[in-house]
Amino acid sequence: MKEKICKCIANTLGNLSEYEVMKLIEIPPEDKMGDFALPCFSFSKVLRKNPTIIAKELKGAMQEVQGELGIEKLEAVNGYLNIFMNRTKYIQYWIDKMKEPEFGIVKNGSGKTICMDYSSPNIAKNFHVGHLRTTVIGNSLYRIYEKLGYKVVRINYLGDWGTQFGKLIVAYKKWSDEATVKEKGIEELLRIYVKFNTESEKNPELVDEARQWFVKMEQNNEEAIEIWKWFKEISLLEFTRVYELLGVSFDSYDGESFYRDKVPSLVEELKNKGLLKESQGANIIDLSDYDMPPCLITKSDGGSIYHSRDIAAILYRKENYGFDKCLYVTGVEQSLHFKQVFKAIDVMGYDWADTLIHVPMA
Ligand code: ARG
């Protein structure tokens, strides 16, 4: 707008460029003197006219076009041309601009991929406020990155593997039945899960039983896997209901169970790289050089754990999505977990380990 005004003034005066006018334009010290002011003193020699007259003539000459230039009022005062902008028009101009979908966007992410791991609730457990937090923060980050032109892969890394399923299977067999679970769904699963926890305090053998059922799951026992799948479906139904309420969706629901069978090749790789150490029957990566507790890879029974499944997931994501960055939105309690996991990738010799980013929520 200022440029256009300067151009108009330059044309009216003749023999001047808009830039020369631009250099002279001032912002008056007081509002009542306008938004801009042009001192006309320097023109008087060339034009052989009194600055007061020059200001008046400019005002007269510009009156016809001032509306188009967004000017509300012009005043010629003591050799100055005071310019009052039409603020309503000016503000409206910016409001309209801001409504344009691409307003203020720098497409610095084009051609780049970001994996985002967020929400990631645990199947057969409660979707608690912490999960709500990662869901909405993760979704906001997704929308920002997408606007910046990144390709974002939204990953819901479901906690769908672990001893909680052993507990649930025991509880189901003891205190529930097919018909009730079918009728009540998640509500019934939560009821028996809570019951298991109170009962097992009095009766610790229940925990052993649960562990045995989980071992069966790990060994792909048909009955165990069938119940697990069924319970997972029921939980997912509930989670999807919440996501629909929030208007959130995902590109992948590959959770912990998806990476179980990818841990053996990770173990191989670690062995070949001389990074795997045995410790009390379990396999670990020693991270003492980095002031961190060891990163557990397999339990003494050979089963995978949270850490190793996460490492396997990183390698899988790198290979399949070719990410430039991979973000994890979780509670701050998991900071050490991610430090260990990212360090493991680093000591394995992957020079992109620093593209793994934990976004902790305090
Ligand atoms: N399921 C976990 C929890 O509820 C969060 C998983 C975060 N993502 C990951 N890749 N470890 O606490």
Short mmCIF file of C-alpha atoms in Angstrom, two decimals, residues 123-125 160-178 181 188-197 205-232 234:
data_model
loop_
_atom_site.label_atom_id
_atom_site.label_comp_id
_atom_site.label_asym_id
_atom_site.label_seq_id
_atom_site.Cartn_x
_atom_site.Cartn_y
_atom_site.Cartn_z
CA ILE A 123 -5.29 -52.65 24.55
CA ALA A 124 -7.44 -54.06 27.34
CA LYS A 125 -6.41 -51.22 29.61
CA ASP A 160 -1.30 -54.79 22.14
CA TRP A 161 1.20 -57.26 23.54
CA GLY A 162 2.20 -57.98 27.10
CA THR A 163 1.44 -59.73 30.33
CA GLN A 164 -1.83 -57.85 30.76
CA PHE A 165 -3.35 -60.25 28.24
CA GLY A 166 -2.34 -63.23 30.35
CA LYS A 167 -4.15 -61.62 33.26
CA LEU A 168 -7.18 -60.94 31.16
CA ILE A 169 -7.37 -64.49 29.87
CA VAL A 170 -7.22 -65.88 33.41
CA ALA A 171 -9.85 -63.40 34.56
CA TYR A 172 -12.09 -64.22 31.61
CA LYS A 173 -11.91 -67.93 32.28
CA LYS A 174 -12.61 -67.49 35.99
CA TRP A 175 -15.20 -64.72 36.18
CA SER A 176 -16.79 -64.17 32.80
CA ASP A 177 -18.11 -65.90 29.69
CA GLU A 178 -18.49 -65.36 25.97
CA VAL A 181 -18.26 -60.14 26.89
CA GLU A 188 -16.81 -56.27 30.97
CA LEU A 189 -13.09 -56.48 30.10
CA LEU A 190 -12.34 -53.61 32.44
CA ARG A 191 -14.45 -55.16 35.18
CA ILE A 192 -12.60 -58.47 35.09
CA TYR A 193 -9.21 -56.81 34.72
CA VAL A 194 -9.83 -54.79 37.89
CA LYS A 195 -11.11 -57.93 39.60
CA PHE A 196 -7.94 -59.77 38.63
CA ASN A 197 -5.80 -57.09 40.23
CA GLU A 205 -0.79 -67.84 42.15
CA LEU A 206 -3.11 -66.00 39.80
CA VAL A 207 -0.12 -63.99 38.60
CA ASP A 208 1.74 -67.21 37.78
CA GLU A 209 -1.24 -68.47 35.87
CA ALA A 210 -1.39 -65.23 33.94
CA ARG A 211 2.30 -65.48 33.13
CA GLN A 212 1.76 -68.97 31.78
CA TRP A 213 -1.01 -67.77 29.51
CA PHE A 214 1.23 -65.03 28.21
CA VAL A 215 3.94 -67.61 27.50
CA LYS A 216 1.31 -69.52 25.54
CA MET A 217 0.59 -66.38 23.56
CA GLU A 218 4.27 -65.97 22.81
CA GLN A 219 4.35 -69.56 21.62
CA ASN A 220 1.39 -68.86 19.33
CA ASN A 221 -0.95 -71.20 21.16
CA GLU A 222 -4.15 -71.18 19.15
CA GLU A 223 -6.62 -70.67 21.99
CA ALA A 224 -4.53 -67.92 23.59
CA ILE A 225 -4.10 -66.05 20.30
CA GLU A 226 -7.77 -66.32 19.50
CA ILE A 227 -8.86 -64.79 22.79
CA TRP A 228 -6.19 -62.11 22.45
CA LYS A 229 -7.42 -61.16 18.97
CA TRP A 230 -10.99 -60.99 20.16
CA PHE A 231 -10.15 -58.77 23.13
CA LYS A 232 -8.05 -56.53 20.89
CA ILE A 234 -13.26 -55.09 21.41
#
